[in-house]
Amino acid sequence: MLKEFFDIPDRLLKLDAQAMADCAPEFAKIEEIRDYNQVKMLKAFTDCRVAGMHMMGTTGYGYDDAGRDTLDRVFAAVTGSEDALCRHNFLSGTHALTVALFGVLRAGDLLFAATGRPYDTLAGVIGLDGGNYGSLKEFGVAYEETPLVDGEPNYAAIAEGSRKAKVCYIQRSRGYANRPALSLETIGKIAAVAKEANPNVIVMVDNCYGEFTQKAEPVAVGADLMIGSLIKNAGGGIAPTGGYIAGRADLVELCGHRLTAPGTGRELGCGMDMLRDLYLGLYYAPGVTAEALKTSIYASRFFELYGFATTPHYTAERNDIITSIETGSAEALCAVCAGIQAGSPVDSFVTPEPYAMPGYDSEVIMAAGAFTMGSSIELSCDGPVRAPYTAYMQGGLNFAASRAGILLAAKKIEEGNAALR
């Protein structure tokens, strides 16, 4: 089939066959998590009495938008949260994180990052990049961090930093860092250490890329708030935009007043014609996330057999949908991205090129032929063009097509003579 449609070389097909055989037991584990989460999703929909009228949306101010408010309840129920804001008004994961941070922090408070420097795009939000456009720093919020040690949390430093902090911030996924995504067990331990040192500290988790990878979410292990994007896992490849904040009801309420305006809060904001896509995307999210996880597992094993270092190992527990591939050269990194682009259903004929992207400290190359621009639940691959030239692959709406995309990436490397021989 793969040779018929894409003329994949026999050498790569042999590696593919080995990878598929090796990954079969891991795929079965992912399918069991998928089925659990899908039934949990159905229960949330039925318990919240979702009806056809909830898909209709409103215009104007959005007062008494039943569809919007019911979607919030469904999201809270399926994630085990007291309350949630699941809204198209969030422009990105970074925007949702910004709303959460500004929602709970005040002048004189301390934001403490327990997992090292946050993802690049939060630098401007915190005030780490020297810009003057309304960062937390400009509003009098202090910032401290403690780095991970060999990819693991420094619990003594976390306890010390949390004693004087208002927020203990945890980034679950790796971003462009060479470290594993955090398991729920690790998140729970960080939360416990932080709260033992300071019972009033707010544990906030950047949950981007982590939703539905396990049977529970960070709020189940001690997080007070978790935040993410709907053009990643939680939107199921259907939501065209949006994000969420979920967790403790009092904190979610504060965030609602920052999302709109103090005094109006979550009561404001019309659903327009977005609600059907948000409901449907959320409903499909466990299944689509499972396809992305199978893609991640397969990519780890295939490229390991090909000769590249990959993380996480294909047998490791998955806590996000990202696989990193150390290509070893700028040429190989660009070839991997070009191959993924060639295997995309949209813009397959485009060749990605490195460019200076706002919020990043080096040129970045990005491959993404997606139905939703910038979607990370659809198969994409990107990375900063700097040593060790790591490609970060994520997403995959369905595994069969994603597998073909990965093989096309390897074919591009072969054609450019950048492969390990």
PDB file of C-alpha atoms in Angstrom, residues 16-194:
ATOM      1  CA  ASP A  16       8.468   0.098   8.844  1.00  0.00           C
ATOM      2  CA  ALA A  17       7.488  -3.565   9.195  1.00  0.00           C
ATOM      3  CA  GLN A  18       9.823  -3.978  12.164  1.00  0.00           C
ATOM      4  CA  ALA A  19       8.543  -0.812  13.799  1.00  0.00           C
ATOM      5  CA  MET A  20       4.905  -1.868  13.379  1.00  0.00           C
ATOM      6  CA  ALA A  21       5.586  -5.266  14.948  1.00  0.00           C
ATOM      7  CA  ASP A  22       7.507  -3.746  17.854  1.00  0.00           C
ATOM      8  CA  CYS A  23       4.859  -1.091  18.522  1.00  0.00           C
ATOM      9  CA  ALA A  24       1.823  -3.395  18.564  1.00  0.00           C
ATOM     10  CA  PRO A  25       1.841  -3.953  22.374  1.00  0.00           C
ATOM     11  CA  GLU A  26       2.211  -0.207  22.971  1.00  0.00           C
ATOM     12  CA  PHE A  27      -0.651   0.558  20.598  1.00  0.00           C
ATOM     13  CA  ALA A  28      -2.882  -1.759  22.642  1.00  0.00           C
ATOM     14  CA  LYS A  29      -2.139   0.261  25.791  1.00  0.00           C
ATOM     15  CA  ILE A  30      -3.066   3.500  24.027  1.00  0.00           C
ATOM     16  CA  GLU A  31      -6.322   2.024  22.748  1.00  0.00           C
ATOM     17  CA  GLU A  32      -7.304   1.002  26.277  1.00  0.00           C
ATOM     18  CA  ILE A  33      -6.747   4.587  27.509  1.00  0.00           C
ATOM     19  CA  ARG A  34      -8.685   5.890  24.495  1.00  0.00           C
ATOM     20  CA  ASP A  35     -11.700   3.702  25.218  1.00  0.00           C
ATOM     21  CA  TYR A  36     -11.742   4.689  28.893  1.00  0.00           C
ATOM     22  CA  ASN A  37     -11.591   8.389  28.092  1.00  0.00           C
ATOM     23  CA  GLN A  38     -14.217   8.115  25.360  1.00  0.00           C
ATOM     24  CA  VAL A  39     -16.739   6.478  27.681  1.00  0.00           C
ATOM     25  CA  LYS A  40     -15.915   9.108  30.314  1.00  0.00           C
ATOM     26  CA  MET A  41     -16.571  11.757  27.673  1.00  0.00           C
ATOM     27  CA  LEU A  42     -19.940  10.239  26.805  1.00  0.00           C
ATOM     28  CA  LYS A  43     -20.883  10.206  30.503  1.00  0.00           C
ATOM     29  CA  ALA A  44     -19.985  13.924  30.797  1.00  0.00           C
ATOM     30  CA  PHE A  45     -22.166  14.772  27.785  1.00  0.00           C
ATOM     31  CA  THR A  46     -25.141  12.795  29.067  1.00  0.00           C
ATOM     32  CA  ASP A  47     -24.822  14.009  32.658  1.00  0.00           C
ATOM     33  CA  CYS A  48     -24.766  17.616  31.453  1.00  0.00           C
ATOM     34  CA  ARG A  49     -27.805  16.975  29.232  1.00  0.00           C
ATOM     35  CA  VAL A  50     -26.234  18.336  26.075  1.00  0.00           C
ATOM     36  CA  ALA A  51     -28.984  19.160  23.566  1.00  0.00           C
ATOM     37  CA  GLY A  52     -29.207  20.279  19.966  1.00  0.00           C
ATOM     38  CA  MET A  53     -30.085  23.791  21.057  1.00  0.00           C
ATOM     39  CA  HIS A  54     -26.698  24.092  22.762  1.00  0.00           C
ATOM     40  CA  MET A  55     -24.995  24.028  19.341  1.00  0.00           C
ATOM     41  CA  MET A  56     -26.840  27.118  18.083  1.00  0.00           C
ATOM     42  CA  GLY A  57     -24.808  29.875  19.708  1.00  0.00           C
ATOM     43  CA  THR A  58     -25.630  33.526  20.273  1.00  0.00           C
ATOM     44  CA  THR A  59     -24.518  36.961  19.118  1.00  0.00           C
ATOM     45  CA  GLY A  60     -23.932  40.271  20.826  1.00  0.00           C
ATOM     46  CA  TYR A  61     -23.039  40.207  24.499  1.00  0.00           C
ATOM     47  CA  GLY A  62     -23.858  36.545  24.934  1.00  0.00           C
ATOM     48  CA  TYR A  63     -25.811  36.870  28.162  1.00  0.00           C
ATOM     49  CA  ASP A  64     -27.429  33.569  29.165  1.00  0.00           C
ATOM     50  CA  ASP A  65     -25.701  31.630  26.379  1.00  0.00           C
ATOM     51  CA  ALA A  66     -26.796  28.126  27.424  1.00  0.00           C
ATOM     52  CA  GLY A  67     -24.542  26.398  24.899  1.00  0.00           C
ATOM     53  CA  ARG A  68     -21.440  28.217  26.121  1.00  0.00           C
ATOM     54  CA  ASP A  69     -22.207  27.544  29.776  1.00  0.00           C
ATOM     55  CA  THR A  70     -23.045  23.869  29.193  1.00  0.00           C
ATOM     56  CA  LEU A  71     -19.786  23.371  27.294  1.00  0.00           C
ATOM     57  CA  ASP A  72     -17.936  24.725  30.327  1.00  0.00           C
ATOM     58  CA  ARG A  73     -19.734  22.160  32.501  1.00  0.00           C
ATOM     59  CA  VAL A  74     -18.973  19.294  30.121  1.00  0.00           C
ATOM     60  CA  PHE A  75     -15.294  20.212  30.050  1.00  0.00           C
ATOM     61  CA  ALA A  76     -15.169  20.414  33.839  1.00  0.00           C
ATOM     62  CA  ALA A  77     -16.896  17.044  34.178  1.00  0.00           C
ATOM     63  CA  VAL A  78     -14.664  15.162  31.750  1.00  0.00           C
ATOM     64  CA  THR A  79     -11.460  16.564  33.269  1.00  0.00           C
ATOM     65  CA  GLY A  80     -12.521  16.120  36.893  1.00  0.00           C
ATOM     66  CA  SER A  81     -12.470  19.871  37.553  1.00  0.00           C
ATOM     67  CA  GLU A  82     -14.762  21.934  39.758  1.00  0.00           C
ATOM     68  CA  ASP A  83     -15.268  24.446  36.963  1.00  0.00           C
ATOM     69  CA  ALA A  84     -13.927  25.378  33.544  1.00  0.00           C
ATOM     70  CA  LEU A  85     -13.795  28.035  30.861  1.00  0.00           C
ATOM     71  CA  CYS A  86     -13.775  26.298  27.473  1.00  0.00           C
ATOM     72  CA  ARG A  87     -14.030  29.138  24.997  1.00  0.00           C
ATOM     73  CA  HIS A  88     -13.296  30.144  21.422  1.00  0.00           C
ATOM     74  CA  ASN A  89     -12.276  33.560  22.836  1.00  0.00           C
ATOM     75  CA  PHE A  90      -8.862  32.162  23.779  1.00  0.00           C
ATOM     76  CA  LEU A  91      -6.591  32.863  20.818  1.00  0.00           C
ATOM     77  CA  SER A  92      -3.916  30.284  21.692  1.00  0.00           C
ATOM     78  CA  GLY A  93      -2.522  28.229  24.529  1.00  0.00           C
ATOM     79  CA  THR A  94      -0.246  31.134  25.423  1.00  0.00           C
ATOM     80  CA  HIS A  95      -3.261  33.453  25.566  1.00  0.00           C
ATOM     81  CA  ALA A  96      -5.112  31.058  27.895  1.00  0.00           C
ATOM     82  CA  LEU A  97      -2.022  30.825  30.117  1.00  0.00           C
ATOM     83  CA  THR A  98      -1.752  34.620  30.108  1.00  0.00           C
ATOM     84  CA  VAL A  99      -5.374  35.003  31.191  1.00  0.00           C
ATOM     85  CA  ALA A 100      -4.820  32.479  33.997  1.00  0.00           C
ATOM     86  CA  LEU A 101      -1.633  34.160  35.228  1.00  0.00           C
ATOM     87  CA  PHE A 102      -3.094  37.664  35.153  1.00  0.00           C
ATOM     88  CA  GLY A 103      -6.302  36.287  36.636  1.00  0.00           C
ATOM     89  CA  VAL A 104      -4.752  35.034  39.877  1.00  0.00           C
ATOM     90  CA  LEU A 105      -1.579  37.119  40.290  1.00  0.00           C
ATOM     91  CA  ARG A 106      -1.432  40.642  41.697  1.00  0.00           C
ATOM     92  CA  ALA A 107       1.273  43.281  42.213  1.00  0.00           C
ATOM     93  CA  GLY A 108       3.793  42.073  44.767  1.00  0.00           C
ATOM     94  CA  ASP A 109       3.091  38.377  44.131  1.00  0.00           C
ATOM     95  CA  LEU A 110       5.742  35.875  43.083  1.00  0.00           C
ATOM     96  CA  LEU A 111       5.416  33.483  40.162  1.00  0.00           C
ATOM     97  CA  PHE A 112       7.678  30.482  40.707  1.00  0.00           C
ATOM     98  CA  ALA A 113       8.444  28.106  37.809  1.00  0.00           C
ATOM     99  CA  ALA A 114       9.126  24.647  39.231  1.00  0.00           C
ATOM    100  CA  THR A 115      10.173  23.058  35.936  1.00  0.00           C
ATOM    101  CA  GLY A 116      12.726  25.552  34.676  1.00  0.00           C
ATOM    102  CA  ARG A 117      12.334  28.281  32.069  1.00  0.00           C
ATOM    103  CA  PRO A 118       8.866  28.083  30.500  1.00  0.00           C
ATOM    104  CA  TYR A 119       8.242  27.695  26.793  1.00  0.00           C
ATOM    105  CA  ASP A 120       9.634  30.502  24.627  1.00  0.00           C
ATOM    106  CA  THR A 121       6.375  32.316  23.940  1.00  0.00           C
ATOM    107  CA  LEU A 122       5.763  32.939  27.664  1.00  0.00           C
ATOM    108  CA  ALA A 123       8.932  35.006  27.963  1.00  0.00           C
ATOM    109  CA  GLY A 124       7.101  38.157  26.895  1.00  0.00           C
ATOM    110  CA  VAL A 125       4.179  37.409  29.212  1.00  0.00           C
ATOM    111  CA  ILE A 126       6.462  37.079  32.221  1.00  0.00           C
ATOM    112  CA  GLY A 127       8.761  39.921  31.179  1.00  0.00           C
ATOM    113  CA  LEU A 128      11.922  37.926  30.497  1.00  0.00           C
ATOM    114  CA  ASP A 129      12.586  39.370  27.045  1.00  0.00           C
ATOM    115  CA  GLY A 130      12.868  43.036  27.985  1.00  0.00           C
ATOM    116  CA  GLY A 131       9.801  44.102  26.005  1.00  0.00           C
ATOM    117  CA  ASN A 132       7.491  46.833  27.287  1.00  0.00           C
ATOM    118  CA  TYR A 133       3.978  45.756  26.398  1.00  0.00           C
ATOM    119  CA  GLY A 134       2.237  44.858  29.634  1.00  0.00           C
ATOM    120  CA  SER A 135       4.122  41.871  31.039  1.00  0.00           C
ATOM    121  CA  LEU A 136       3.647  40.509  34.551  1.00  0.00           C
ATOM    122  CA  LYS A 137       6.933  42.163  35.462  1.00  0.00           C
ATOM    123  CA  GLU A 138       5.597  45.575  34.447  1.00  0.00           C
ATOM    124  CA  PHE A 139       2.593  44.996  36.693  1.00  0.00           C
ATOM    125  CA  GLY A 140       4.833  44.278  39.681  1.00  0.00           C
ATOM    126  CA  VAL A 141       4.767  40.477  39.673  1.00  0.00           C
ATOM    127  CA  ALA A 142       8.133  38.943  40.563  1.00  0.00           C
ATOM    128  CA  TYR A 143       9.485  35.800  38.919  1.00  0.00           C
ATOM    129  CA  GLU A 144      11.830  33.020  40.016  1.00  0.00           C
ATOM    130  CA  GLU A 145      12.582  29.583  38.620  1.00  0.00           C
ATOM    131  CA  THR A 146      14.476  26.440  39.443  1.00  0.00           C
ATOM    132  CA  PRO A 147      15.885  24.300  36.641  1.00  0.00           C
ATOM    133  CA  LEU A 148      15.304  20.604  36.265  1.00  0.00           C
ATOM    134  CA  VAL A 149      18.250  18.383  37.160  1.00  0.00           C
ATOM    135  CA  ASP A 150      18.894  15.778  34.469  1.00  0.00           C
ATOM    136  CA  GLY A 151      15.288  16.185  33.424  1.00  0.00           C
ATOM    137  CA  GLU A 152      13.916  15.646  36.926  1.00  0.00           C
ATOM    138  CA  PRO A 153      12.393  18.171  39.354  1.00  0.00           C
ATOM    139  CA  ASN A 154      14.576  19.541  42.142  1.00  0.00           C
ATOM    140  CA  TYR A 155      12.157  18.967  45.015  1.00  0.00           C
ATOM    141  CA  ALA A 156      14.238  20.729  47.664  1.00  0.00           C
ATOM    142  CA  ALA A 157      14.412  23.842  45.480  1.00  0.00           C
ATOM    143  CA  ILE A 158      10.698  23.562  44.696  1.00  0.00           C
ATOM    144  CA  ALA A 159       9.861  23.557  48.396  1.00  0.00           C
ATOM    145  CA  GLU A 160      12.060  26.589  48.989  1.00  0.00           C
ATOM    146  CA  GLY A 161      10.700  28.515  46.014  1.00  0.00           C
ATOM    147  CA  SER A 162       7.072  27.729  46.834  1.00  0.00           C
ATOM    148  CA  ARG A 163       7.262  29.083  50.394  1.00  0.00           C
ATOM    149  CA  LYS A 164       7.005  32.687  49.217  1.00  0.00           C
ATOM    150  CA  ALA A 165       5.201  32.120  45.908  1.00  0.00           C
ATOM    151  CA  LYS A 166       1.606  32.856  44.971  1.00  0.00           C
ATOM    152  CA  VAL A 167       1.775  30.469  41.985  1.00  0.00           C
ATOM    153  CA  CYS A 168       3.878  27.349  41.511  1.00  0.00           C
ATOM    154  CA  TYR A 169       3.974  26.904  37.736  1.00  0.00           C
ATOM    155  CA  ILE A 170       4.499  23.495  36.084  1.00  0.00           C
ATOM    156  CA  GLN A 171       5.029  22.929  32.370  1.00  0.00           C
ATOM    157  CA  ARG A 172       3.945  19.385  31.579  1.00  0.00           C
ATOM    158  CA  SER A 173       5.282  19.114  28.031  1.00  0.00           C
ATOM    159  CA  ARG A 174       8.872  19.617  26.981  1.00  0.00           C
ATOM    160  CA  GLY A 175       8.577  22.525  24.575  1.00  0.00           C
ATOM    161  CA  TYR A 176      11.962  22.827  22.865  1.00  0.00           C
ATOM    162  CA  ALA A 177      13.790  21.416  25.894  1.00  0.00           C
ATOM    163  CA  ASN A 178      15.596  18.094  26.011  1.00  0.00           C
ATOM    164  CA  ARG A 179      13.630  16.577  28.851  1.00  0.00           C
ATOM    165  CA  PRO A 180      10.690  14.202  29.235  1.00  0.00           C
ATOM    166  CA  ALA A 181       7.089  15.300  29.533  1.00  0.00           C
ATOM    167  CA  LEU A 182       5.972  15.086  33.141  1.00  0.00           C
ATOM    168  CA  SER A 183       3.881  12.152  34.291  1.00  0.00           C
ATOM    169  CA  LEU A 184       0.830  12.667  36.477  1.00  0.00           C
ATOM    170  CA  GLU A 185       2.787  11.027  39.278  1.00  0.00           C
ATOM    171  CA  THR A 186       5.549  13.633  38.979  1.00  0.00           C
ATOM    172  CA  ILE A 187       3.064  16.506  38.745  1.00  0.00           C
ATOM    173  CA  GLY A 188       1.354  15.183  41.867  1.00  0.00           C
ATOM    174  CA  LYS A 189       4.639  15.008  43.741  1.00  0.00           C
ATOM    175  CA  ILE A 190       5.556  18.596  42.766  1.00  0.00           C
ATOM    176  CA  ALA A 191       2.114  19.752  43.901  1.00  0.00           C
ATOM    177  CA  ALA A 192       2.439  17.930  47.219  1.00  0.00           C
ATOM    178  CA  VAL A 193       5.905  19.342  47.904  1.00  0.00           C
ATOM    179  CA  ALA A 194       4.800  22.877  47.004  1.00  0.00           C
TER     180      ALA A 194
END
